[in-house]
Every structure is written in C-alpha cells, then in structure tokens.
Short mmCIF file of C-alpha atoms and ligand atoms in Angstrom, two decimals:
data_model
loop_
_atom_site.label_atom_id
_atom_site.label_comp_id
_atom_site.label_asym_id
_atom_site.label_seq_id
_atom_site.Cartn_x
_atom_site.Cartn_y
_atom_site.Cartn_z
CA UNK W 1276 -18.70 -1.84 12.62
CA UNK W 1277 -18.18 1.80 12.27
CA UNK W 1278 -15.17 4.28 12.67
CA UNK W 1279 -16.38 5.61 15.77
CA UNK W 1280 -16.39 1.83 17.09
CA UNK W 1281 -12.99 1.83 16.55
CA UNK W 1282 -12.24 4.94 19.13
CA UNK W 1283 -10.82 7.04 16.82
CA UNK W 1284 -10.55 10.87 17.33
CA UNK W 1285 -12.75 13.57 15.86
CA UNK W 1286 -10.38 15.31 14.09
CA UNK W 1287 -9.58 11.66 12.47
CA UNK W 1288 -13.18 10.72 12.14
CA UNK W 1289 -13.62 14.33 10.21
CA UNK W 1290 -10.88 13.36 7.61
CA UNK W 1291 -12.26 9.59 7.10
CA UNK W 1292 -15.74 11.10 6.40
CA UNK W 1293 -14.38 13.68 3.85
CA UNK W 1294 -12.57 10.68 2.48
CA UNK W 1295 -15.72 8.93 1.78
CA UNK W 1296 -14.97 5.58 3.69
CA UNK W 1297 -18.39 4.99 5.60
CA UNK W 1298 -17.06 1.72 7.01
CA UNK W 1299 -13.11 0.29 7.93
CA UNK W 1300 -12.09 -2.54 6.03
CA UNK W 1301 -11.36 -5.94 7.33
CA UNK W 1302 -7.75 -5.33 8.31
CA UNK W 1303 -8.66 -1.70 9.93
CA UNK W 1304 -11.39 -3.28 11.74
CA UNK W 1305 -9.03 -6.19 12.68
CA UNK W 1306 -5.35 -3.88 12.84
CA UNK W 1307 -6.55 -0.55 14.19
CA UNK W 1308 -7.63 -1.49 17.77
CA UNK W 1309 -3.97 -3.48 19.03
CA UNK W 1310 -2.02 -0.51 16.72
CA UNK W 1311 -4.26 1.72 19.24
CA UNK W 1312 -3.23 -0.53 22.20
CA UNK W 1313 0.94 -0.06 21.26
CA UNK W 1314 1.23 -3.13 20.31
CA UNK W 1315 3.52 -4.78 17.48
CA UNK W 1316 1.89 -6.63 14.65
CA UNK W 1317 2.86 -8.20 12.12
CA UNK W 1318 -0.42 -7.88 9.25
CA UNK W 1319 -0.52 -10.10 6.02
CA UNK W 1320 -2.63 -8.03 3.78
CA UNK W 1321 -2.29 -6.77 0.01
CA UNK W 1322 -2.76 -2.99 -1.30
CA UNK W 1323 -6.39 -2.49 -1.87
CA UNK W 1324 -7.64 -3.99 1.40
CA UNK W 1325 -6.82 -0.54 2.26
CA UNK W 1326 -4.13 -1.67 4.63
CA UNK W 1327 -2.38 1.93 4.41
CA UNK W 1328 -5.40 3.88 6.70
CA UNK W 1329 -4.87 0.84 9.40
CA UNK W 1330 -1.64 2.04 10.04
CA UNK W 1331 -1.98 5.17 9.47
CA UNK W 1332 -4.99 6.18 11.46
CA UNK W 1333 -3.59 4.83 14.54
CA UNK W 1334 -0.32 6.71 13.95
CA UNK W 1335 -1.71 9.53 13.79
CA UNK W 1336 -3.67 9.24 16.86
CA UNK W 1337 -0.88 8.16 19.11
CA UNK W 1338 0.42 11.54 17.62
CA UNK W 1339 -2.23 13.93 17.93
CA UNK W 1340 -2.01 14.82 21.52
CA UNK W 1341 2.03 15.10 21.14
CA UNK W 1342 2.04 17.43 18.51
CA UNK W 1343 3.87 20.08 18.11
CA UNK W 1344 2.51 23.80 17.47
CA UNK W 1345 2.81 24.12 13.52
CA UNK W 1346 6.39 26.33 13.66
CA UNK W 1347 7.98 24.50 16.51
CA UNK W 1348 11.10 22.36 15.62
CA UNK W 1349 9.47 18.85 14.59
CA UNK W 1350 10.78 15.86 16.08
CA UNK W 1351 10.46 12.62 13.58
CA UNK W 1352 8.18 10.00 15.53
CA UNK W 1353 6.64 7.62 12.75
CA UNK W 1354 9.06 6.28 10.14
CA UNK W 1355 7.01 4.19 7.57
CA UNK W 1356 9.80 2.31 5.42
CA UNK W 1357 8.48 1.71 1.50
CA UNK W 1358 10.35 -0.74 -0.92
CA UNK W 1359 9.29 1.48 -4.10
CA UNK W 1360 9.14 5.22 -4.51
CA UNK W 1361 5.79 5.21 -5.93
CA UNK W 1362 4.58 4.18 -2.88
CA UNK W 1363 6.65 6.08 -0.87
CA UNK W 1364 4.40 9.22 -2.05
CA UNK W 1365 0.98 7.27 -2.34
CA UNK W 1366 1.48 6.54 1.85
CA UNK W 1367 2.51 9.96 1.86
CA UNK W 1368 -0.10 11.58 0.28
CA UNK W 1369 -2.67 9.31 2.44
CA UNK W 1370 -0.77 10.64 5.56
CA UNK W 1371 -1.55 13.94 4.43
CA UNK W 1372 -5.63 13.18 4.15
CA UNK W 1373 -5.73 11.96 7.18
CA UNK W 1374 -4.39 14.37 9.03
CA UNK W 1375 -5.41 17.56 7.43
CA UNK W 1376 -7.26 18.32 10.39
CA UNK W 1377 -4.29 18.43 12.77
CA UNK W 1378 -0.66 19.81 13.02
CA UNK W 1379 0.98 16.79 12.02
CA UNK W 1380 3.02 17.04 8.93
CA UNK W 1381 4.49 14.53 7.02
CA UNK W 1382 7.04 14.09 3.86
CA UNK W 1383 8.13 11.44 1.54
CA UNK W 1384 12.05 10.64 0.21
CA UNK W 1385 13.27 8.65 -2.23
CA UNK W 1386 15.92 8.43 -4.61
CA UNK W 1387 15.46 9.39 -8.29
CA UNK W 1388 15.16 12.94 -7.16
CA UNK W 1389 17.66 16.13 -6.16
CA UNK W 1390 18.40 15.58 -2.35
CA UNK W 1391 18.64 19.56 -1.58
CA UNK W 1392 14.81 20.43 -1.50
CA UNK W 1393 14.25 17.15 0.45
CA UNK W 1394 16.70 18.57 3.16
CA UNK W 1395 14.61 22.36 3.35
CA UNK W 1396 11.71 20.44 4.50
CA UNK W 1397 13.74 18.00 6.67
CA UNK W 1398 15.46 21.10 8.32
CA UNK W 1399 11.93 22.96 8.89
CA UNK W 1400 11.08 19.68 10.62
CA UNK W 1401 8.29 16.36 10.08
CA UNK W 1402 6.11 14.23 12.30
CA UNK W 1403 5.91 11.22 10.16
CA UNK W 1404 8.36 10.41 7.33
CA UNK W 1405 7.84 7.98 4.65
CA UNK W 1406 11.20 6.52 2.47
CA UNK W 1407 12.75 4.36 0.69
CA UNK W 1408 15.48 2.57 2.37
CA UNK W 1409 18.63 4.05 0.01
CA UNK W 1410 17.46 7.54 0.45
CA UNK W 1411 17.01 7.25 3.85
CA UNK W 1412 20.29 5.56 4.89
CA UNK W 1413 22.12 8.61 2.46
CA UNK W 1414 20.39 11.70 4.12
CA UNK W 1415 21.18 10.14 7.83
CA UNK W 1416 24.39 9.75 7.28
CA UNK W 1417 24.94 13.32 6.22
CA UNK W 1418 23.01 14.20 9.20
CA UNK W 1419 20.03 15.41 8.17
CA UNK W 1420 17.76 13.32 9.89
CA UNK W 1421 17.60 11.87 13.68
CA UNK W 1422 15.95 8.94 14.15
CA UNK W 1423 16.31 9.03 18.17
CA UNK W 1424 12.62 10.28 18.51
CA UNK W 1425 11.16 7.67 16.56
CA UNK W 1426 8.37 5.91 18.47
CA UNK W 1427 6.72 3.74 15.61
CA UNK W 1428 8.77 1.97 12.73
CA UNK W 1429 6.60 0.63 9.87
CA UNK W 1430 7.46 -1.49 6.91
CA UNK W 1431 5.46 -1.56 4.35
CA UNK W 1432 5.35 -4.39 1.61
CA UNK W 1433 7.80 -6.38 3.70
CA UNK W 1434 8.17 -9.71 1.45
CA UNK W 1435 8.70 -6.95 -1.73
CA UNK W 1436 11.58 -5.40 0.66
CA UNK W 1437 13.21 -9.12 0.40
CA UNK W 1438 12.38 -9.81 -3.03
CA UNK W 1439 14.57 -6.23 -4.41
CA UNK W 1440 17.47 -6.95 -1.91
CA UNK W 1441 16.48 -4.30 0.97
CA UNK W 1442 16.28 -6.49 4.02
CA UNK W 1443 19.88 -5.41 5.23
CA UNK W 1444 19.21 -1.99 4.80
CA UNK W 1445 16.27 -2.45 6.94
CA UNK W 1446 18.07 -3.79 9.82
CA UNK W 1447 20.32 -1.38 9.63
CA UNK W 1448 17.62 1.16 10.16
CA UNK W 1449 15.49 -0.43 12.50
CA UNK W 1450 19.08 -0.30 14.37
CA UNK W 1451 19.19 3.20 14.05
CA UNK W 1452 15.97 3.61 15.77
CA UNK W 1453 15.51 3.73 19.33
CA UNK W 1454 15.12 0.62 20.83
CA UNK W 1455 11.35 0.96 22.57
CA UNK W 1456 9.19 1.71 19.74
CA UNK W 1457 6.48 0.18 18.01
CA UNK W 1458 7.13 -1.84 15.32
CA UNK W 1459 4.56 -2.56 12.09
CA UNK W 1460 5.22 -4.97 9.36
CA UNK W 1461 2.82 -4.81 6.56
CA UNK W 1462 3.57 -7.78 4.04
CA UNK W 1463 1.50 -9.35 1.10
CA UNK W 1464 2.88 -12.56 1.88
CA UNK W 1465 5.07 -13.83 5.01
CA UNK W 1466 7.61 -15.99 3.69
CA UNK W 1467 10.05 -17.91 5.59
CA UNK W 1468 12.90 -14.95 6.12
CA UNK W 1469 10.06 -12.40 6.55
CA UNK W 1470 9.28 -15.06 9.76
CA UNK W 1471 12.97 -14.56 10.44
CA UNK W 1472 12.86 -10.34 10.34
CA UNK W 1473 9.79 -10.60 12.21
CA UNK W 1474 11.34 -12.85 15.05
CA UNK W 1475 14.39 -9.94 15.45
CA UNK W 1476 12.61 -6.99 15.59
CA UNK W 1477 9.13 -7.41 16.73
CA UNK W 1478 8.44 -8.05 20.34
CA UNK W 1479 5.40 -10.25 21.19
CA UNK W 1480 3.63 -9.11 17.49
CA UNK W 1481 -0.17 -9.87 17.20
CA UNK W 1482 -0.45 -12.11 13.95
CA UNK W 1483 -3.49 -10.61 11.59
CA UNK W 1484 -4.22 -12.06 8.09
CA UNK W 1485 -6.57 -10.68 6.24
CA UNK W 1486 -6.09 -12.06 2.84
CA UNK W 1487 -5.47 -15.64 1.98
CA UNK W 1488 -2.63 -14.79 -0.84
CA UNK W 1489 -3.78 -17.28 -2.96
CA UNK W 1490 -7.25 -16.10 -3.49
CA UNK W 1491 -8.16 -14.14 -6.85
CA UNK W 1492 -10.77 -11.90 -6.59
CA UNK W 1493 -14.66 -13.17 -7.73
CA UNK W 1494 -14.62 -9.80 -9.77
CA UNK W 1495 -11.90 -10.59 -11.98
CA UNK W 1496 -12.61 -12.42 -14.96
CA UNK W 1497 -9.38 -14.45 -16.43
CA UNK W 1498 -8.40 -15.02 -20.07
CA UNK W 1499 -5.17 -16.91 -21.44
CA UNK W 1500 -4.16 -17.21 -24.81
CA UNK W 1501 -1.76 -19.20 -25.87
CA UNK W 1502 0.57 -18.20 -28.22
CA UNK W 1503 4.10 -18.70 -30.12
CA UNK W 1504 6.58 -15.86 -28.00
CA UNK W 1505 7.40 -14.42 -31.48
CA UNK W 1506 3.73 -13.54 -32.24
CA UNK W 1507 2.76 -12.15 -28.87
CA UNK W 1508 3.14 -8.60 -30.24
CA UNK W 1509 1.05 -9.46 -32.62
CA UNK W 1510 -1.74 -10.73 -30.88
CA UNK W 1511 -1.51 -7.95 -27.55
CA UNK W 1512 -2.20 -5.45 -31.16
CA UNK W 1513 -4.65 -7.45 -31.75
CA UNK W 1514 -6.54 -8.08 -28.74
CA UNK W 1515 -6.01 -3.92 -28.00
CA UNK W 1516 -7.62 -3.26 -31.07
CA UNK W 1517 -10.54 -5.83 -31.05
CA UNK W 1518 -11.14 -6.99 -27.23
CA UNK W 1519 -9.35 -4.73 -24.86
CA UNK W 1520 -12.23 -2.26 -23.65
CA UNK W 1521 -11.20 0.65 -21.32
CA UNK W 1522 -7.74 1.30 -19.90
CA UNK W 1523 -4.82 -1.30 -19.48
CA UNK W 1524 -2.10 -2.22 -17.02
CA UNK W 1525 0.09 -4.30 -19.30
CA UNK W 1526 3.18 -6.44 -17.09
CA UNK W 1527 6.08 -7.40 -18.52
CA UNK W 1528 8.98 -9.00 -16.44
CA UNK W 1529 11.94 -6.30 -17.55
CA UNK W 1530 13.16 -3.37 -18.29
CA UNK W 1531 14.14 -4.07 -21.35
CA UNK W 1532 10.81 -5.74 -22.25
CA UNK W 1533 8.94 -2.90 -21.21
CA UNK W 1534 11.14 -0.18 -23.15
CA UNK W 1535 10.41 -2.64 -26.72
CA UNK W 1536 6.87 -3.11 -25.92
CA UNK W 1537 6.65 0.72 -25.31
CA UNK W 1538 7.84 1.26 -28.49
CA UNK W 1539 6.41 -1.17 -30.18
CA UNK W 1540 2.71 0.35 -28.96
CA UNK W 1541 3.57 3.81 -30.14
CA UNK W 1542 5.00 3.36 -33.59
CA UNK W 1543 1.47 1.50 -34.01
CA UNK W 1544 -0.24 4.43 -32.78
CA UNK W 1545 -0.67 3.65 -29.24
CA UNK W 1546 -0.43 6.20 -26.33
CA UNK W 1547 1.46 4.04 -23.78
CA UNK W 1548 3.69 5.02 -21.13
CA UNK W 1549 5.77 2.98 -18.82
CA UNK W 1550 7.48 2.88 -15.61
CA UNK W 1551 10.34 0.94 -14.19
CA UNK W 1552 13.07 0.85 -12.51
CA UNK W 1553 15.24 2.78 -14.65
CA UNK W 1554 13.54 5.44 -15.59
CA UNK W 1555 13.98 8.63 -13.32
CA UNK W 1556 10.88 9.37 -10.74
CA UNK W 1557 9.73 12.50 -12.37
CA UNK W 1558 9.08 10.53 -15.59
CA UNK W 1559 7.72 7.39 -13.57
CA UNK W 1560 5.75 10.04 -11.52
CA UNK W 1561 4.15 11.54 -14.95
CA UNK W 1562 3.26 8.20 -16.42
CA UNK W 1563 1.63 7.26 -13.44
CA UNK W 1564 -0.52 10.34 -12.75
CA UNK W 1565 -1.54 10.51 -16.43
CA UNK W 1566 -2.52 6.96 -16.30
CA UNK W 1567 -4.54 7.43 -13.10
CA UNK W 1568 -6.23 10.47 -14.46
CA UNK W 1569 -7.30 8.82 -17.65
CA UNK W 1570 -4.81 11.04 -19.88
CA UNK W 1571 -3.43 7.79 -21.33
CA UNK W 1572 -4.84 4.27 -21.72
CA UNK W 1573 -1.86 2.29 -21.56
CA UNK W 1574 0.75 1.57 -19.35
CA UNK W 1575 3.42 -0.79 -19.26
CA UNK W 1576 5.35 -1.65 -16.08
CA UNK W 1577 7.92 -4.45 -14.80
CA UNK W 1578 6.31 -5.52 -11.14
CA UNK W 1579 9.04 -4.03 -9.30
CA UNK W 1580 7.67 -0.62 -10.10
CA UNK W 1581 3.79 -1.35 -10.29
CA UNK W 1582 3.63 -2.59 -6.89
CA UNK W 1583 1.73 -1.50 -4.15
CA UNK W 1584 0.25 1.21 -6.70
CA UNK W 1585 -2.96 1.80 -6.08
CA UNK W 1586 -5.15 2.37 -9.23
CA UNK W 1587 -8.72 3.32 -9.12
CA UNK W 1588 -10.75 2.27 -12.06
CA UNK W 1589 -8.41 -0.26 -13.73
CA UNK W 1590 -10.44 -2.02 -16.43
CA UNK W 1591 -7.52 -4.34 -17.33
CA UNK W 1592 -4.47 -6.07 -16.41
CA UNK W 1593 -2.67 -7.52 -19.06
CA UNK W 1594 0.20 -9.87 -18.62
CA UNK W 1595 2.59 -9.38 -21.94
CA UNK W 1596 4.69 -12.10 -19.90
CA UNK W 1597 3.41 -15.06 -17.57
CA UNK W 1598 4.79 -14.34 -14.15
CA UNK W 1599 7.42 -17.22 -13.21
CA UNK W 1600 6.14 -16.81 -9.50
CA UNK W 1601 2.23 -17.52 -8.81
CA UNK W 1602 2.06 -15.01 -6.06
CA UNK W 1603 3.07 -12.41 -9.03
CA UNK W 1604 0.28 -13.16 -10.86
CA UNK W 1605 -1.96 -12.55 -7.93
CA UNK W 1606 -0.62 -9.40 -7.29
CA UNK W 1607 -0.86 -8.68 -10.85
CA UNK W 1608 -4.53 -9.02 -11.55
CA UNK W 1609 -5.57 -8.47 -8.32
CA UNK W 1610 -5.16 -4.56 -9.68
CA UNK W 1611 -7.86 -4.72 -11.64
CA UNK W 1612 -11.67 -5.64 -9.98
CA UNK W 1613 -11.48 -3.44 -7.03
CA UNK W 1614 -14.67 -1.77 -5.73
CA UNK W 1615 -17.19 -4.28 -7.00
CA UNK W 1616 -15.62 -2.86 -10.29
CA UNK W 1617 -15.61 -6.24 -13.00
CA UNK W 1618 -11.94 -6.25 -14.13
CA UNK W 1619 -10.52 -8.18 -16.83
CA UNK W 1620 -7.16 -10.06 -16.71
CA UNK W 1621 -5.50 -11.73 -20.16
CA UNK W 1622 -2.33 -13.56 -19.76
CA UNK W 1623 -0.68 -14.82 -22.80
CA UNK W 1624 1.26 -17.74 -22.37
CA UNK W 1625 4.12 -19.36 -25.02
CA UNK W 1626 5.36 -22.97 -24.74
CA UNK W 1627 8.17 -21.70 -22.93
CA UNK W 1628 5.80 -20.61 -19.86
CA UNK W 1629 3.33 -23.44 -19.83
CA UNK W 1630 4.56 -24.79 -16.58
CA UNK W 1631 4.19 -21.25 -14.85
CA UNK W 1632 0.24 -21.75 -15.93
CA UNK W 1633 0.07 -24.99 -14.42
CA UNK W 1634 1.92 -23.62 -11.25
CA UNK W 1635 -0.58 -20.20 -10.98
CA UNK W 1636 -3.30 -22.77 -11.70
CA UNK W 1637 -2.81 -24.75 -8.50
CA UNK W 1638 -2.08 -21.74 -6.49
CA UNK W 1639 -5.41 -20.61 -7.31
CA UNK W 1640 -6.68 -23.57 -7.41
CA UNK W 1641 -8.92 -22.69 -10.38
CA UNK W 1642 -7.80 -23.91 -14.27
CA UNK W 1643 -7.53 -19.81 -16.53
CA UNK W 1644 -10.13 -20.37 -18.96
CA UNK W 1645 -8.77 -20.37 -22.33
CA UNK W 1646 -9.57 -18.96 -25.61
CA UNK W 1647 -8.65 -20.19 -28.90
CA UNK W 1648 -10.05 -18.67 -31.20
CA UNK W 1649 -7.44 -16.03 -31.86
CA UNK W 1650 -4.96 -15.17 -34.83
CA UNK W 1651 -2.26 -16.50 -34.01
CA UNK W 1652 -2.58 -19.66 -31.73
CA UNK W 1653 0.66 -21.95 -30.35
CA UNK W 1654 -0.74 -25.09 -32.09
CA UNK W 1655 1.09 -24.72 -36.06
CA UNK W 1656 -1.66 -27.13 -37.34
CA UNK W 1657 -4.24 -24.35 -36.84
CA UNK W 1658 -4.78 -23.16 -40.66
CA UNK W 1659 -4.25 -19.59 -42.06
CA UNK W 1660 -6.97 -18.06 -42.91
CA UNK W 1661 -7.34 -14.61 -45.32
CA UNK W 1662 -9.16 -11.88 -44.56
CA UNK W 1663 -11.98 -10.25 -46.84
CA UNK W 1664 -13.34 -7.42 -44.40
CA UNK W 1665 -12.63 -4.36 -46.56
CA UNK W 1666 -9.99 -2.22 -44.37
CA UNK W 1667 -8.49 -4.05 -41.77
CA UNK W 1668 -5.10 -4.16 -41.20
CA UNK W 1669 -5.06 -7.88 -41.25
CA UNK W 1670 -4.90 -9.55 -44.57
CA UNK W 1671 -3.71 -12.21 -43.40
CA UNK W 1672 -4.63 -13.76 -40.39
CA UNK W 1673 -5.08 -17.07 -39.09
CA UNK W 1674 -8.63 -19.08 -37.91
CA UNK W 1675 -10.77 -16.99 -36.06
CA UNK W 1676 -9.12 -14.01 -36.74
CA UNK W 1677 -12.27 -11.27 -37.52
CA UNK W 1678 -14.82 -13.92 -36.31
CA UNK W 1679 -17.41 -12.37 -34.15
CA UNK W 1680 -18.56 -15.51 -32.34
CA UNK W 1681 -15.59 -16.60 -30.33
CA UNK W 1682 -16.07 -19.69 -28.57
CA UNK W 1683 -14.73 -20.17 -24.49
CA UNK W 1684 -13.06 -23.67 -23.77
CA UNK W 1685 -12.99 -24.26 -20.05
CA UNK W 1686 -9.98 -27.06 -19.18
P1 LIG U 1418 -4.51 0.57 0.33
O1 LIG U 1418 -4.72 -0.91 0.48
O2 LIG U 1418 -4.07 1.22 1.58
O3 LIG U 1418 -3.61 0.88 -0.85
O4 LIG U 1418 -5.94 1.25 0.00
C1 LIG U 1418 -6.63 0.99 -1.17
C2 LIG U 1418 -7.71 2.04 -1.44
O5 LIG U 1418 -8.79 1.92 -0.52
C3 LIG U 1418 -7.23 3.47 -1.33
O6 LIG U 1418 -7.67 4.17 -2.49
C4 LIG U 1418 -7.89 4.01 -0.10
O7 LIG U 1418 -8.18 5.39 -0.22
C5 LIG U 1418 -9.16 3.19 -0.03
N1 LIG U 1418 -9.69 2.97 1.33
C6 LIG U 1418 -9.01 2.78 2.46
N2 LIG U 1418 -9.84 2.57 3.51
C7 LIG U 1418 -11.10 2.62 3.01
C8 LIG U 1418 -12.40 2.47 3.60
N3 LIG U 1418 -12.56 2.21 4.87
N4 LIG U 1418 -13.46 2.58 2.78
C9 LIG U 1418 -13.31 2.83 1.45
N5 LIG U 1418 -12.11 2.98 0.84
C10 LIG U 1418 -11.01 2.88 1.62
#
C-alpha cells in the first residue's frame, strides 16, 4: 500500500515524501482511512509504529480546505492532549513537517516554561495545539484559549495519562470542548479504566490494534545480570566500560535514583545527562537534544519522562532498575531496535526484583537470557578473583571479571 492509496492530499503527499516515508505503517495504513471518514477510534499502538503521522495526516487534511489565510485570526480546531512535555513538542514538531506545505500552524504548551511567550503566539492565533493537560487547563482559565472551535480532540499515550494521575483533567477538557467533534485516543495499552474513558467520550469508536503489548521486538537482543543491589554501580561501570558499545538509554525508577546515578557516572568520568520529572524543561529539553544528536552517550531517565520519546539510533537500553510492571519493561527496550537497527537491552536484576523477572518473563513469554560471568554476581559462593592485567582499574574483581570468553546460559 502506498500514501496515495490512502487519499491523501498533494500538499500532504509532498511533505511525507520529503520526510522520507515511502510506505505508511501498519496503524496509518489501518488508522488513516476511518480518521479520514470522521470517525472516532480508539488505536492501541506504541511510539515507533509511527502512530503520530496516523493522526496527524488526517488532521491535517480535514483542515486543509478550512484554513485560514496565514494573518487571519486562527481559530483552534485540533487539540492533541500529551501526558509528558517532551512529547508535547516531538507531536508538535511532526505537525509542523507535515504541514509545511500549507497554512496550518501549530504550537506546543506545557508547563516547565514562562507562560507569557506561549500567550503571543496564542493571541496571533493556531490551527492545531498540542499540551499538556496542567498547562492547558491554566492558560484557559485566564482566557487565553477557546476551545469552542475545536473539531478533533486527541489523546495521546492514554494509559500513561492514567498512570501520572491526568485522567480528571482530561475530562474536564474534553468537557470544555464542543460536544460534536472527533475524538482520538492513542494508548500503548487499554486497560480497564482506559475502557471506561473510552465508553464516556467516544461515540461508536472503531477498535484498531496494531501491537500486541506483550511482544518484544525480534531486533532486540536481551541480557540480565544478576547482581547484589549494592554492587549494581559497580557492575553498570563495568559493563559501560567493557560491553556497552554505542550510546545508552539507562532507566531507573526515580528521581532520586536518577540524580545519584548521574552523579555517580560523572565523577567516574562519564558524560551523562538525565531527565525527569523535576528538572525544569529547558534542561530536560538540552539533555534530550544532545542525546539525540550524539553530543552525549548517556542518558539517564525515570519512565515518566522517557516516554513516548522517540530516539533514532538507540544502540542500548539499559535498565539500572527492573521495572515492577512488565508492560514497563516493554516500553523500555522496545526504544532500542527500531529500523531493522539490532539494539541491545541489559537489565540487572538483585534478589529483591527476582519476581519482577519472572513476571516480565511470562509477559513475554520468553525466559532473558542470562549471563554470569560478570564481577560481581548475586550468588556469594562465586570466588574473588585478582586481577593481573597491568592498568585496569580493577584489582580486585571477582570470577570472570577481565575474561574474554564469556559464556551465555539460556534458562
Ligand atoms: P511515532 O510512533 O509517531 O513516534 O513515530 C516513530 C518514528 O517513525 C518517527 O521518527 C517518524 O518520523 C517515523 N515514521 C512515521 N511514519 C513513517 C513511515 N511511514 N515511514 C517511515 N518512518 C515513519
């Protein structure tokens, strides 16, 4: 199937091309044509299925031939609600691709940031606006945005929405929209209250899943080590140093975990950087866009703040922390291997955590190959052993440490 099957514009099919997509994905293929039709539907997809264009794409086409001349007062029609504000700007920014051959104009809010230069372009007037739900509930109730025009009302990463708290929020907004309008939900997974939001504000919704949440991709090769908690510092140095090649998405489950980590990485000579949730968006902003462009190697995030991102190139997730949830994990390494890239994904794992493995593990359905032969295993019968290689760090180390042939035990 091509783009043109999918009766999309010109001035769409212009932008698409000097994207360099020659084919839709699965859920554009599948979500384009009833988003074309007005119809509500409700889409269980992940980011990287490329899930962003297939609403997008149709927006913008229901738009097109109501668009405004470029100085005219701008009414807001599309209203794409994001849980994170990293996202926020990466819809945003896809917005703008798509429609740089048209009149439509678009703009992202979110928190983190000063509100007054977020009002200029509200007051020079949008098409399409993309926010997070606190910003967006702040600037309409000092009146700086109308939501009576909208005509399609999107949310994005649904199930994430529940997980930080937002759903409330949401209603309120979708309130705050007109009634007859188009409504989107976008989720990675559609949990039982996500069936519940979906039952009050979608009308009739066509169900499309396009990724079984369980699945890991084939192009992901898994690692676990398992290891006492107290040496995992030890052994993420370690594995940095000696296995880790290319760049690194390293998880951690909090804040505070990912501030120590951070600093753990650059008193030992590490560039890392690190977003989460408390760090302002300039800063998270930065760390992201050097990460992206290659300008540093590492970075460290709690999921919260990581998801939805979309990463090209990522050699390696790295889970400091096992994920207490199995869909986590999923979501995790499912960052890395995109593009018929081969991504790696380690995971170490303390005794503390075992049962998360065994809970991942069935979710998968496939047992994390494991590998032993490390420094600094969870079994305290493995012996010590010293190191003789002239100028490594470790002197002491135990079995396996500095061995070159490392053996792979599959459970
Ligand atoms: P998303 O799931 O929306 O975050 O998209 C993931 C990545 O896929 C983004 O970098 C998009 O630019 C890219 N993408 C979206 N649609 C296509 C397509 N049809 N062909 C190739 N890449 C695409």
């Amino acid at each position: 199937m091509s783009f043109k099957d999918l009766k999309l514009i010109k001035p769409l099919l212009r932008a698409i091309d000097a994207s360099g997509y020659t084919e839709p994905t699965l859920v554009q293929q599948k979500a384009i044509p009833p988003i074309l039709e007005q119809k509500d539907v409700i889409v269980s997809a992940q980011t990287g299925t490329g899930k962003t264009a297939a609403f997008a794409l149709p927006i913008l086409q229901h738009l097109f031939d109501k668009q405004d001349a470029p100085k005219r007062g701008k009414k807001i029609k599309a209203l794409i609600i994001s849980p994170t504000r990293e996202l926020a700007s990466q819809i945003q920014h896809n917005f703008k691709t798509y429609a740089q051959f048209s009149n439509l104009r678009s703009f992202a809010i979110f928190g983190g940031t000063s509100i007054e230069p977020q009002v200029d372009v509200l007051k020079k007037g949008i098409d399409i606006l993309v926010a997070t739900p606190g910003r967006l509930l702040d600037l309409h109730k000092q009146d700086y945005i109308n939501l009576d025009h909208i005509e399609t009302f999107v949310l994005d990463e649904a199930d994430l929405m529940l997980a930080m708290g937002f759903i409330d929020d949401v209603k309120k907004i979708e309130r705050l929209c007109p009634e007859q309008k188009q409504t989107l939900l976008f989720s990675a997974t559609i949990p039982y209250k996500i069936e519940l939001l979906a039952s009050s504000i979608l009308k009739n919704p066509e169900r499309i899943d396009v990724t079984p949440t369980h699945s890991v991709a084939k192009d992901i090769s898994q690692v676990l080590y398992y290891v006492p908690k107290r040496r995992k510092i030890e052994l993420c140095l370690h594995l940095l140093r000696n296995e880790i090649k290319g760049n690194v998405l390293i998880f951690r489950r909090t804040k505070f975990g990912v501030n120590k980590l951070e600093q753990s990485l650059l008193k030992n000579g590490y560039k890392a950087d690190s977003i989460h949730g408390d760090k302002n968006q300039s800063d998270r902003q930065t760390a992201l866009n050097k990460f992206k462009n290659g300008y540093a190697k590492i970075l460290i995030a709690t999921d919260v703040a990581a998801r939805g991102i979309d990463i090209d190139q990522l050699d390696n997730v790295f889970n400091f922390d096992i994920p207490n949830q199995a869909e986590t994990y999923v979501h995790r390494i499912g960052r890395t291997g995109r593009a018929g890239n081969i991504g790696k994904a380690h995971s170490m794992c303390s005794a503390d955590e075992k049962s998360y493995v065994k809970t991942i593990e069935q979710y998968i359905n496939v047992q994390i190959p494991v590998e032993t032969e490390h420094p600094y295993p969870l079994d305290p019968k493995a012996k010590p052993i010293v190191h003789k290689k002239k100028g490594s760090k470790y002197k002491k180390g135990r079995k396996g440490e500095g061995s070159k042939k490392k053996k792979k035990r599959w459970y």
